[in-house]
PDB file of C-alpha atoms and ligand atoms in Angstrom:
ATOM      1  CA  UNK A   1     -64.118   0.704   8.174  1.00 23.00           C
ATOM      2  CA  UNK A   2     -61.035   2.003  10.163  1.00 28.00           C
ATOM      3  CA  UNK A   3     -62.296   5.478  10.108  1.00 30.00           C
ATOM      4  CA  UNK A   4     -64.870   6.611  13.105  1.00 30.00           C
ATOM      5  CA  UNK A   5     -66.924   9.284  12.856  1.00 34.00           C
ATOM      6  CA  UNK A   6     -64.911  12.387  14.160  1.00 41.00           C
ATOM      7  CA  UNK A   7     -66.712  15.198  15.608  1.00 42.00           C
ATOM      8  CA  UNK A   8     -64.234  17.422  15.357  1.00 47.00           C
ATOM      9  CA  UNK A   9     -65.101  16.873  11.792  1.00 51.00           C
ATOM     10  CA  UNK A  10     -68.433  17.964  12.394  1.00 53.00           C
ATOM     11  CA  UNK A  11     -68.234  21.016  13.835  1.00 55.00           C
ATOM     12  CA  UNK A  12     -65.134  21.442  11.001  1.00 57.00           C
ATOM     13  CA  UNK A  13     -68.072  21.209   8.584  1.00 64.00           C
ATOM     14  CA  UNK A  14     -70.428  23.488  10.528  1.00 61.00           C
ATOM     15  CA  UNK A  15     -67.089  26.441  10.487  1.00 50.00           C
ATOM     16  CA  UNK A  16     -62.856  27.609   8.813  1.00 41.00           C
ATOM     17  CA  UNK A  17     -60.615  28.898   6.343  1.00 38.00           C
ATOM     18  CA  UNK A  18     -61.509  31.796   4.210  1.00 38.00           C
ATOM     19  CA  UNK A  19     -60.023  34.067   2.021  1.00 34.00           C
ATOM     20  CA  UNK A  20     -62.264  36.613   0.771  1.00 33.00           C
ATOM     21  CA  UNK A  21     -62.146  37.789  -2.899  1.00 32.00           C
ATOM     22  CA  UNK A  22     -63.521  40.763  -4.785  1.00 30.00           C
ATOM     23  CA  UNK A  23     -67.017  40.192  -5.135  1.00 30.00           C
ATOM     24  CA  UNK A  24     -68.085  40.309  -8.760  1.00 30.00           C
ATOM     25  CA  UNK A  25     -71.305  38.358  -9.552  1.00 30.00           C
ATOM     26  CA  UNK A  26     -74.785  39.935  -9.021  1.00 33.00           C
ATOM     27  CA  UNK A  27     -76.402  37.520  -6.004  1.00 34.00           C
ATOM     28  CA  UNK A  28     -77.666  33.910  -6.914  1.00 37.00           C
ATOM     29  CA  UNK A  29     -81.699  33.252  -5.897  1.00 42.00           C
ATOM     30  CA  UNK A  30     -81.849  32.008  -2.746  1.00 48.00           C
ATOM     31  CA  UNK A  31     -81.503  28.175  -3.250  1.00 52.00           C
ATOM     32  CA  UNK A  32     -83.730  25.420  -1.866  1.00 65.00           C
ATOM     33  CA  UNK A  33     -81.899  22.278  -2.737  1.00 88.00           C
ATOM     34  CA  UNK A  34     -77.702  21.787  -2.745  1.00 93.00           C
ATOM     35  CA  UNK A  35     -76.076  18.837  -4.758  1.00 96.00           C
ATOM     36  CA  UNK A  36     -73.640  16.998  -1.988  1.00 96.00           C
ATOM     37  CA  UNK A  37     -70.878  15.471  -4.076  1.00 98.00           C
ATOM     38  CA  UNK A  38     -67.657  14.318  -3.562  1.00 98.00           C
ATOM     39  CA  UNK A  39     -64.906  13.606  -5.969  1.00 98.00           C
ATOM     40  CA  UNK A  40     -63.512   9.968  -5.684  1.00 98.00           C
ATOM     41  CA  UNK A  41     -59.868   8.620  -6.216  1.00 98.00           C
ATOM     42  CA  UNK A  42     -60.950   6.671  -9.086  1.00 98.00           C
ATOM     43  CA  UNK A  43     -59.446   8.617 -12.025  1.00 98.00           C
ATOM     44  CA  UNK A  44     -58.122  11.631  -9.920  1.00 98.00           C
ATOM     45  CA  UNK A  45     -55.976  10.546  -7.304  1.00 98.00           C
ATOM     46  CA  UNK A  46     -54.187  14.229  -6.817  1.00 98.00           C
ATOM     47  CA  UNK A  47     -57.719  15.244  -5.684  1.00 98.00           C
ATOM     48  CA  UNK A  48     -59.951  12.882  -5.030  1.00 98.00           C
ATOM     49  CA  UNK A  49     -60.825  11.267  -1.694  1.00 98.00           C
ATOM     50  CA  UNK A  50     -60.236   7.340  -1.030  1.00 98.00           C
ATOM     51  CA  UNK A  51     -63.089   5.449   0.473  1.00 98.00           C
ATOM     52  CA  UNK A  52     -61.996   6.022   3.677  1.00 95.00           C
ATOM     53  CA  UNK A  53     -61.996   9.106   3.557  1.00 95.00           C
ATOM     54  CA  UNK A  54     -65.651   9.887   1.707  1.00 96.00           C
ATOM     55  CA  UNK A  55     -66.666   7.234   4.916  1.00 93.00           C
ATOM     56  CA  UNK A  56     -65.170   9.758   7.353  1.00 89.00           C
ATOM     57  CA  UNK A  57     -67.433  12.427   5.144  1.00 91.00           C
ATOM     58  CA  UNK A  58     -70.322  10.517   5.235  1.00 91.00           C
ATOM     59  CA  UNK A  59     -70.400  10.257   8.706  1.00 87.00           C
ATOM     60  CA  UNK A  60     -69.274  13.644   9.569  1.00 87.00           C
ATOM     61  CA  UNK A  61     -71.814  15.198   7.420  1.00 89.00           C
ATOM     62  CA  UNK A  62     -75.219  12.935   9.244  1.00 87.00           C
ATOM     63  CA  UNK A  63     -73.771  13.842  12.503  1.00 83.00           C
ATOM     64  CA  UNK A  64     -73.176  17.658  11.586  1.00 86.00           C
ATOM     65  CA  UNK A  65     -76.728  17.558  10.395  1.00 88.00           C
ATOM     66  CA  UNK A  66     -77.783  15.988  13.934  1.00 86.00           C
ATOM     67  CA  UNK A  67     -75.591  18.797  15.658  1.00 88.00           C
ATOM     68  CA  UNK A  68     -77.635  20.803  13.960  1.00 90.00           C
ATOM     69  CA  UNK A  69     -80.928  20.064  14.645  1.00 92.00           C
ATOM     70  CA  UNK A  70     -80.163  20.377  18.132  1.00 93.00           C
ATOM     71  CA  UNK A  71     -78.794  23.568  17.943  1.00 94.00           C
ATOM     72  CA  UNK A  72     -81.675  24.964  15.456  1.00 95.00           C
ATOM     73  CA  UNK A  73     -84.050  23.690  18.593  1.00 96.00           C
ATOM     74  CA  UNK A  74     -82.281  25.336  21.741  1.00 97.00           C
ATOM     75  CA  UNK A  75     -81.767  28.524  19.815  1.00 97.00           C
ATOM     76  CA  UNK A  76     -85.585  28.862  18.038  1.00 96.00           C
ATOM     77  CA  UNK A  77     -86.460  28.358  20.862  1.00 96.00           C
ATOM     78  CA  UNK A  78     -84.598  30.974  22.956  1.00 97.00           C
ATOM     79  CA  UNK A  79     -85.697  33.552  20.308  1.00 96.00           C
ATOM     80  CA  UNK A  80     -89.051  32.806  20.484  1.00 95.00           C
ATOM     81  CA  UNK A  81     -88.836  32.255  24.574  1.00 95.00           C
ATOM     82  CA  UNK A  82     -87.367  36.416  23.825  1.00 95.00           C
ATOM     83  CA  UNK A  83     -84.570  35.509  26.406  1.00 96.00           C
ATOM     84  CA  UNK A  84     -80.919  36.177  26.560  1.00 97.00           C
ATOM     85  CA  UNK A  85     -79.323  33.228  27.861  1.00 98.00           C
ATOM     86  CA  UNK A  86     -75.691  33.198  29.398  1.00 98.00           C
ATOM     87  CA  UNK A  87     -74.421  31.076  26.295  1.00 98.00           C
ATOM     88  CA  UNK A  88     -76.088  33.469  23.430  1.00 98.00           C
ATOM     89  CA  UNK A  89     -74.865  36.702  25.374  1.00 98.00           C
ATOM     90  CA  UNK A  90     -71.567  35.352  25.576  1.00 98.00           C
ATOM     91  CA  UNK A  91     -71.315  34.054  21.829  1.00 98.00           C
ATOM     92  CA  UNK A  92     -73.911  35.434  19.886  1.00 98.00           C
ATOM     93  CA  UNK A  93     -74.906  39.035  21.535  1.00 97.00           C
ATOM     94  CA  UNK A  94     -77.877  38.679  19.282  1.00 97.00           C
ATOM     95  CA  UNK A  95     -81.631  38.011  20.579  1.00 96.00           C
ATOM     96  CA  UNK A  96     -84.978  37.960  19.366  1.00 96.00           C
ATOM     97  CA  UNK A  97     -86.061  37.904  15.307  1.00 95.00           C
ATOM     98  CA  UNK A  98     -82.577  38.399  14.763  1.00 96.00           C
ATOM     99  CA  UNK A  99     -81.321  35.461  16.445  1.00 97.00           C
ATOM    100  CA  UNK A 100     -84.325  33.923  14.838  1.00 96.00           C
ATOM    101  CA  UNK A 101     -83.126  34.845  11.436  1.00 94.00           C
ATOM    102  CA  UNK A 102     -79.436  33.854  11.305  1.00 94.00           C
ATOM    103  CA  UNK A 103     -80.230  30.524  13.451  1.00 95.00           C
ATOM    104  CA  UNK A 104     -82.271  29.746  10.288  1.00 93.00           C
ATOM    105  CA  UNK A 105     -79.588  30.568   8.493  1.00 91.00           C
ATOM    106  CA  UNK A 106     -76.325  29.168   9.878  1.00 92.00           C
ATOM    107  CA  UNK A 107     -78.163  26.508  11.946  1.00 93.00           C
ATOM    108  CA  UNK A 108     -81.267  25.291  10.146  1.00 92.00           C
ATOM    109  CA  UNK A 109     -80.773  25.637   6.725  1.00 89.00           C
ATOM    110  CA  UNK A 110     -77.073  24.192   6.938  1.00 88.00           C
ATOM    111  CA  UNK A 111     -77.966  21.072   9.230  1.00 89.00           C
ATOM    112  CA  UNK A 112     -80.629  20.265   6.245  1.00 90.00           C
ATOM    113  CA  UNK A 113     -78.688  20.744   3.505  1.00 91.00           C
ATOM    114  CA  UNK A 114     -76.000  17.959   4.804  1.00 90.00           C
ATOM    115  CA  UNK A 115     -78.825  15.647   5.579  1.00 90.00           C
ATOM    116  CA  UNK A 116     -79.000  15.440   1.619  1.00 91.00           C
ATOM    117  CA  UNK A 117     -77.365  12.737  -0.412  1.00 94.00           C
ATOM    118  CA  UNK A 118     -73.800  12.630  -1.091  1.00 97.00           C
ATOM    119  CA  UNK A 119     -73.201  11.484  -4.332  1.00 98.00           C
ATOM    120  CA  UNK A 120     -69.619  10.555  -5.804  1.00 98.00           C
ATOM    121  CA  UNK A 121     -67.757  12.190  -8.977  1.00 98.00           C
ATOM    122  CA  UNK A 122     -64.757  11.676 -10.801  1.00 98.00           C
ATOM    123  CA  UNK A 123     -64.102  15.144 -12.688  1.00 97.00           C
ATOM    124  CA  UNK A 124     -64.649  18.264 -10.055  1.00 97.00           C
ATOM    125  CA  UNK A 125     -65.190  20.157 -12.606  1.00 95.00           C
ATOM    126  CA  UNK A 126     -67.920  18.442 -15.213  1.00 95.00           C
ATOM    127  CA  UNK A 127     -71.172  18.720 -14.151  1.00 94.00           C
ATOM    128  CA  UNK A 128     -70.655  22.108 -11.976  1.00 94.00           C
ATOM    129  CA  UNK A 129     -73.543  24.364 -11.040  1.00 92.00           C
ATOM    130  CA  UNK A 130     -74.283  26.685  -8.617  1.00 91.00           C
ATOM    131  CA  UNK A 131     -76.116  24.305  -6.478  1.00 92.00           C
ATOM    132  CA  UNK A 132     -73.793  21.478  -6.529  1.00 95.00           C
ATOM    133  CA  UNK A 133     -70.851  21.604  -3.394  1.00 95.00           C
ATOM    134  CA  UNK A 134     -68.182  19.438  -4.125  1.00 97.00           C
ATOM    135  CA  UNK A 135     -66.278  17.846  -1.650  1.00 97.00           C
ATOM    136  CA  UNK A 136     -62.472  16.706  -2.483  1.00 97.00           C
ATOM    137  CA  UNK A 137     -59.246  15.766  -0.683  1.00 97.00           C
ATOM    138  CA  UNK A 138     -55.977  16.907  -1.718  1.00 98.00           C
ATOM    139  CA  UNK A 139     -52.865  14.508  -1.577  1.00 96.00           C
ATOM    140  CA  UNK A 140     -50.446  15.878   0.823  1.00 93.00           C
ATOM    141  CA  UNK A 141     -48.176  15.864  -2.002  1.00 96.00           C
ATOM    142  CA  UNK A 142     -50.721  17.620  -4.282  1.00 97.00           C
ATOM    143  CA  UNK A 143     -49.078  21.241  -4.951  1.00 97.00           C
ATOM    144  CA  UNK A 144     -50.481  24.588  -5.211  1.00 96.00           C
ATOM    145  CA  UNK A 145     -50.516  24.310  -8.689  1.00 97.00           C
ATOM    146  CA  UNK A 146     -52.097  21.298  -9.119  1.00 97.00           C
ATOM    147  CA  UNK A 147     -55.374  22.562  -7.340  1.00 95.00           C
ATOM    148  CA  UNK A 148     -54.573  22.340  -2.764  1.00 97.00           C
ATOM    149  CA  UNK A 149     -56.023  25.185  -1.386  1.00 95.00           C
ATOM    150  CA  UNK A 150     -54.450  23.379   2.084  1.00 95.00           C
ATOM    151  CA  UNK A 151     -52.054  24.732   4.469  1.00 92.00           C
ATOM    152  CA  UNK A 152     -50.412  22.447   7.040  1.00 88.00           C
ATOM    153  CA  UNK A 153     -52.867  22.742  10.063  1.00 82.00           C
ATOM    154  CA  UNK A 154     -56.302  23.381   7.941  1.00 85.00           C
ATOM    155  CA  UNK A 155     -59.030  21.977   8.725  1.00 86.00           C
ATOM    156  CA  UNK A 156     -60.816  22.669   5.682  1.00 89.00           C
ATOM    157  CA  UNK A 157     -61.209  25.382   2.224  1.00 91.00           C
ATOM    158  CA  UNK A 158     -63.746  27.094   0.906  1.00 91.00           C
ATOM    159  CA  UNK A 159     -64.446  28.223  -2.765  1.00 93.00           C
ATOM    160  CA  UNK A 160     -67.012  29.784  -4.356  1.00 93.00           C
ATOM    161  CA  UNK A 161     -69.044  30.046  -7.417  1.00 93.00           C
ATOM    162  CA  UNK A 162     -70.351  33.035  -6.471  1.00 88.00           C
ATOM    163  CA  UNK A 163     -66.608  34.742  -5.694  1.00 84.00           C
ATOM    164  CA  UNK A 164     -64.623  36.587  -7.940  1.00 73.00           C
ATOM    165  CA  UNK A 165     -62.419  33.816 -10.026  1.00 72.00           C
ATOM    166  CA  UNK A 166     -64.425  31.396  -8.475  1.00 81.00           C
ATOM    167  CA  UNK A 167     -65.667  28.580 -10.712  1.00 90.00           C
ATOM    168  CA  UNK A 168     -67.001  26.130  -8.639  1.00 94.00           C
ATOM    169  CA  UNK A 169     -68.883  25.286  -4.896  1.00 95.00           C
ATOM    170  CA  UNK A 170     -66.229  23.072  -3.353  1.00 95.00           C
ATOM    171  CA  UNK A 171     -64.985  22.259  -0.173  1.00 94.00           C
ATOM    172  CA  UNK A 172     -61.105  21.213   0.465  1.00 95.00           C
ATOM    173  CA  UNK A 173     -60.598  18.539   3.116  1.00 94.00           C
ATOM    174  CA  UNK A 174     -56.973  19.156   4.686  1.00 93.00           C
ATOM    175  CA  UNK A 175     -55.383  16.954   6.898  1.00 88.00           C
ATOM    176  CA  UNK A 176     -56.779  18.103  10.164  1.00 85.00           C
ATOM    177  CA  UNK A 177     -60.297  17.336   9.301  1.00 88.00           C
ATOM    178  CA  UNK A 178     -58.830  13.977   9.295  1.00 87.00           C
ATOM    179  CA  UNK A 179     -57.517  13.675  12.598  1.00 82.00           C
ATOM    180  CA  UNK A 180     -59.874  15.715  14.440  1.00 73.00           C
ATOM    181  CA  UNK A 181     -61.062  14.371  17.655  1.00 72.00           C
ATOM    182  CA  UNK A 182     -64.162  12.774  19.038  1.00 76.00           C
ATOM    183  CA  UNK A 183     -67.492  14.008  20.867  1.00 76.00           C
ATOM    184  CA  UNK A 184     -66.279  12.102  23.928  1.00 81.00           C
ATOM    185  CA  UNK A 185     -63.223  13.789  23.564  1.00 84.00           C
ATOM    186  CA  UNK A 186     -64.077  17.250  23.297  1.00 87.00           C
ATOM    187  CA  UNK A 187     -67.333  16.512  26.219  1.00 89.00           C
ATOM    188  CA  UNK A 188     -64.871  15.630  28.351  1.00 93.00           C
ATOM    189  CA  UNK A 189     -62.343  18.771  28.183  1.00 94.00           C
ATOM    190  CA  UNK A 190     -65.108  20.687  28.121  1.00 95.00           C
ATOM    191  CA  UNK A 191     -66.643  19.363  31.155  1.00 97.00           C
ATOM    192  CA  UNK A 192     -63.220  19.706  33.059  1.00 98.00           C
ATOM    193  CA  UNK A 193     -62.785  22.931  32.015  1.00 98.00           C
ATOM    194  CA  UNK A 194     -65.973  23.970  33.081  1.00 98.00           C
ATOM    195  CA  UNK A 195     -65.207  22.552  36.284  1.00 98.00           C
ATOM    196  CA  UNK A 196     -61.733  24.446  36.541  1.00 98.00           C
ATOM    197  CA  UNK A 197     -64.251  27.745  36.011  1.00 98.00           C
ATOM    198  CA  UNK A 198     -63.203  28.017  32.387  1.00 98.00           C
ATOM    199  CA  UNK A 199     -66.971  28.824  31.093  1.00 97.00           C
ATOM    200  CA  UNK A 200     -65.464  31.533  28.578  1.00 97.00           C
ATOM    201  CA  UNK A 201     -61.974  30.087  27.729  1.00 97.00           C
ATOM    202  CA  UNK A 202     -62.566  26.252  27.886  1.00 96.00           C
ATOM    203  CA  UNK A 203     -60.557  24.729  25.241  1.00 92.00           C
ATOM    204  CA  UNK A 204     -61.472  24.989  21.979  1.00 87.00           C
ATOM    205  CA  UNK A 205     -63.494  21.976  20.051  1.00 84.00           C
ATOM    206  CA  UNK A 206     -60.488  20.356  18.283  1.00 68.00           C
ATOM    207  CA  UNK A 207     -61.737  21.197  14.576  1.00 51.00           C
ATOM    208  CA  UNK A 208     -63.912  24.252  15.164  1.00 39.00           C
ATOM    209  CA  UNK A 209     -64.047  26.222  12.311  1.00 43.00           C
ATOM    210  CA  UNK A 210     -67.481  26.493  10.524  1.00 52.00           C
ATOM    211  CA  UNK A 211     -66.375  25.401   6.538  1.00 66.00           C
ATOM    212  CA  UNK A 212     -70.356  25.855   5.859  1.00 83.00           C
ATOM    213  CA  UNK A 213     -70.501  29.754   7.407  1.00 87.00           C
ATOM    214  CA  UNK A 214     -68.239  30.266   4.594  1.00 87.00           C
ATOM    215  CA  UNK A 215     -70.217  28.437   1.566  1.00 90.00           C
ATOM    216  CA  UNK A 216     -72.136  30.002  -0.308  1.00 90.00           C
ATOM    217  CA  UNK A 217     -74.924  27.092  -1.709  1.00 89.00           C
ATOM    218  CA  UNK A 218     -74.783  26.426   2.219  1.00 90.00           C
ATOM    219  CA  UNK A 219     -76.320  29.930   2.939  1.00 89.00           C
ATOM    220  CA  UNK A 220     -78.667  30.282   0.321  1.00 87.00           C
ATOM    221  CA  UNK A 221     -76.729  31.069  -2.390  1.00 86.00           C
ATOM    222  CA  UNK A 222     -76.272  34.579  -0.752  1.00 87.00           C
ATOM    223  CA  UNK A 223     -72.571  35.644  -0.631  1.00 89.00           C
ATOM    224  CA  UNK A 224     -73.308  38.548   1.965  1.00 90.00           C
ATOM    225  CA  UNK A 225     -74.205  35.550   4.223  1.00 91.00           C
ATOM    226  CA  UNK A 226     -70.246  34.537   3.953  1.00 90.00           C
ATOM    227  CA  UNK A 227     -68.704  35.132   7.522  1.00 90.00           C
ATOM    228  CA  UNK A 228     -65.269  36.241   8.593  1.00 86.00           C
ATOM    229  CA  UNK A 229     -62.555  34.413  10.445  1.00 87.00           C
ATOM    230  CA  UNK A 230     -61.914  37.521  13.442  1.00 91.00           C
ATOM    231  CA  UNK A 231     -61.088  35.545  16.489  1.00 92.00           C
ATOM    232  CA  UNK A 232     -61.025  31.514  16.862  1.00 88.00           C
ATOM    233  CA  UNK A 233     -59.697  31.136  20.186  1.00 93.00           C
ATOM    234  CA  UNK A 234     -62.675  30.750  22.807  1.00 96.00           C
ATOM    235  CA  UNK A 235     -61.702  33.901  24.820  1.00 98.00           C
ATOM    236  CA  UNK A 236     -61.080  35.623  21.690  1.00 98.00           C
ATOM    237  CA  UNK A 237     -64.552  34.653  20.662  1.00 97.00           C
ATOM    238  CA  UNK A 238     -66.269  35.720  24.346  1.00 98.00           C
ATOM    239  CA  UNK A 239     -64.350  38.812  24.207  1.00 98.00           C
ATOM    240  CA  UNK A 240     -65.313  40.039  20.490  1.00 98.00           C
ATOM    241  CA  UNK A 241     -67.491  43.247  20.828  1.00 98.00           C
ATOM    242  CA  UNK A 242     -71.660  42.285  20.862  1.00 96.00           C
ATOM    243  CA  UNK A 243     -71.637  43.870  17.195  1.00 96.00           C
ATOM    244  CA  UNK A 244     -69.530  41.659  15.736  1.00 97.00           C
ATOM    245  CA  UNK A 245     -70.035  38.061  17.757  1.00 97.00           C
ATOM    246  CA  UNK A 246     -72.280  37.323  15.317  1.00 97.00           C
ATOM    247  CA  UNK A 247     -70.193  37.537  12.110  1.00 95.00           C
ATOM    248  CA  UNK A 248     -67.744  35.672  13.382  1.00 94.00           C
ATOM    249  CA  UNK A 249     -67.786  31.928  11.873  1.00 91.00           C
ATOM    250  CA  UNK A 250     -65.960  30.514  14.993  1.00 91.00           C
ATOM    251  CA  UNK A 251     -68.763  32.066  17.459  1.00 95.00           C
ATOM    252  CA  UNK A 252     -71.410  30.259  15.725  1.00 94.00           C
ATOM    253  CA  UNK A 253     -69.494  26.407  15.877  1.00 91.00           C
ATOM    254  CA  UNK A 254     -69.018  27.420  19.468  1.00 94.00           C
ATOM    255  CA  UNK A 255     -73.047  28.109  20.265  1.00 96.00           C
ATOM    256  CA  UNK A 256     -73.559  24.635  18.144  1.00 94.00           C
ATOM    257  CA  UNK A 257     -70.916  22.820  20.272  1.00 93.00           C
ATOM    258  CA  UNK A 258     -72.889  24.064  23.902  1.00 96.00           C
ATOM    259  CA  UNK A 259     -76.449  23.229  22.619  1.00 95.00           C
ATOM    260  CA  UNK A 260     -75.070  20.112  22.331  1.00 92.00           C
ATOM    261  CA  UNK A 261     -73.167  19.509  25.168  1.00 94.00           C
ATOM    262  CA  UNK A 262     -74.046  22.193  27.723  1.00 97.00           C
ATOM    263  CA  UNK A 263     -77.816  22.523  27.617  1.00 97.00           C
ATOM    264  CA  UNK A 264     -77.757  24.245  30.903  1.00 98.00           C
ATOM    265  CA  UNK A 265     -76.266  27.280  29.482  1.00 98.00           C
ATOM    266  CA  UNK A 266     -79.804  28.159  27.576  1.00 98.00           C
ATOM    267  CA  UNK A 267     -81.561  28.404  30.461  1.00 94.00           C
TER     268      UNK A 267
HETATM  269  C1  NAG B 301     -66.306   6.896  -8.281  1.00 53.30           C
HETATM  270  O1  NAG B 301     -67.482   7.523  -8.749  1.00 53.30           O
HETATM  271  C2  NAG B 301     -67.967   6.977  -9.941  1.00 53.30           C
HETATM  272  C3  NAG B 301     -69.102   7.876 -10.399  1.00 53.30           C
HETATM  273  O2  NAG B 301     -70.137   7.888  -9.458  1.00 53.30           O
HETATM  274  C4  NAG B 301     -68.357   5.525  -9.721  1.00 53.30           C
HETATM  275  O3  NAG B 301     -68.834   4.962 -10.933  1.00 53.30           O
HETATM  276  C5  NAG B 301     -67.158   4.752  -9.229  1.00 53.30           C
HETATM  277  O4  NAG B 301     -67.536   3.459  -8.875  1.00 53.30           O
HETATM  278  C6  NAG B 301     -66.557   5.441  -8.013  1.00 53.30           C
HETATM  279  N1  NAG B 301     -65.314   4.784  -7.704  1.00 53.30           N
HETATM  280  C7  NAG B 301     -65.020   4.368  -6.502  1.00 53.30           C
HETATM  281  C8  NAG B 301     -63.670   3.772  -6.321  1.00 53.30           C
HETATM  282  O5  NAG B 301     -65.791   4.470  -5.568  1.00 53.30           O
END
């Protein structure tokens, strides 16, 4: 395969675009079990994803799940420790059975669900429930019209069953989820920009975003689980009022991204 594993990708999957819509079903049961799938080229080539591409997926979504874990660890474990380390007071400004709650959540629950199987499809529509999340990849030259949800510079698109209009769990992959950049990659700015001092404005993860903070099957089935897109930039993030660190999708790909590479900020 040409395509690596881009973790970029990852945290892409654990954050992103999200246009909320008039809510207008009565809440779904929470959900134990989502459907991965992830339309294929074969008969819809507007939409589908090549091979390559549902590779890159495959990959991204085991190593989101491993992201995961670790962050699900570091941060149980700092809400059951009842501390307030430097990294959760600058991102989360949440401690305790609250932390508890929403690491199960955003962290736990998520990072299991994309453990799951990914199976392929060739009609995103056939077969639709509200615990399957469907995966595509819109052509660059797929319009509007035709079903791309992308804008140039997305990462990634949300829909919902759950949603007003929405008739289907699906996730757009836009270009940038394709290019993202790697672990090493991101370590390494991150490191430097520690070093420089940076600890609150180091640059961001290259695909940050959290596409599953703003997925419903992801959550639970609970679309008062959906976060908002407030701030993405890293400052922006640190600087977001206590209250509202916590609802912000970015914040939480940020926490994931430290567990992973700055365990020393826990402590
Ligand atoms: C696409 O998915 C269908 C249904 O699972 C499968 O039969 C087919 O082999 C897949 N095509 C490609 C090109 O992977």
């Amino acid at each position: 395969m040409l395509f690596t594993s881009k973790f970029s990708s990852v945290l892409g999957l654990l954050c992103l675009t999200y246009a909320p819509e008039i809510f207008s079903r009565p809440l779904l049961p929470r959900q134990s079990t989502v459907t991965l799938q992830v339309l294929n080229d074969s008969v819809d080539t507007k939409l589908g994803c090549t091979a390559a591409q549902i590779s890159t997926l495959q990959s991204a979504l085991s190593d989101a799940s491993s992201v995961a874990a670790v962050a699900a660890r570091t941060l149980s474990g700092v809400a059951l420790g009842g501390t307030n380390p430097e990294a959760v007071a600058t991102f989360l400004g949440i401690t305790g059975s609250e932390l508890a709650d929403q690491t199960s959540t955003r962290i736990t629950s998520v990072g299991t669900e994309y453990g799951g199987s990914l199976g392929q499809i060739t009609d995103l529509i056939a077969g639709n429930s509200d615990t399957t999340l469907r995966f595509y990849c819109p052509a660059a030259s797929t319009t509007a019209q035709e079903g791309n949800p992308c804008d140039p510079g997305d990462e990634a698109s949300t829909a919902n069953l759950a949603e007003g209009g929405g008739a289907i769990n699906k996730i757009a992959l836009c270009d940038q989820f394709f290019v993202g950049d790697t672990l090493a990659a991101d370590t390494s700015n991150y490191n430097a920009d520690k070093a420089a001092g940076k600890l609150t404005s180091f640059r961001n993860p290259l695909s940050p975003g959290i596409v599953s903070q703003h997925s419903v099957p992801l959550l639970g089935g609970d679309l008062s689980l959906v976060l908002e897109d407030e701030a993405e930039d890293v400052a922006d993030c640190a600087a977001l009022p206590d209250s509202e660190k916590a609802d912000n999708a970015e914040n939480w790909a940020l926490i994931a991204f430290l567990a992973q590479v700055d365990p020393s900020r826990f402590s």
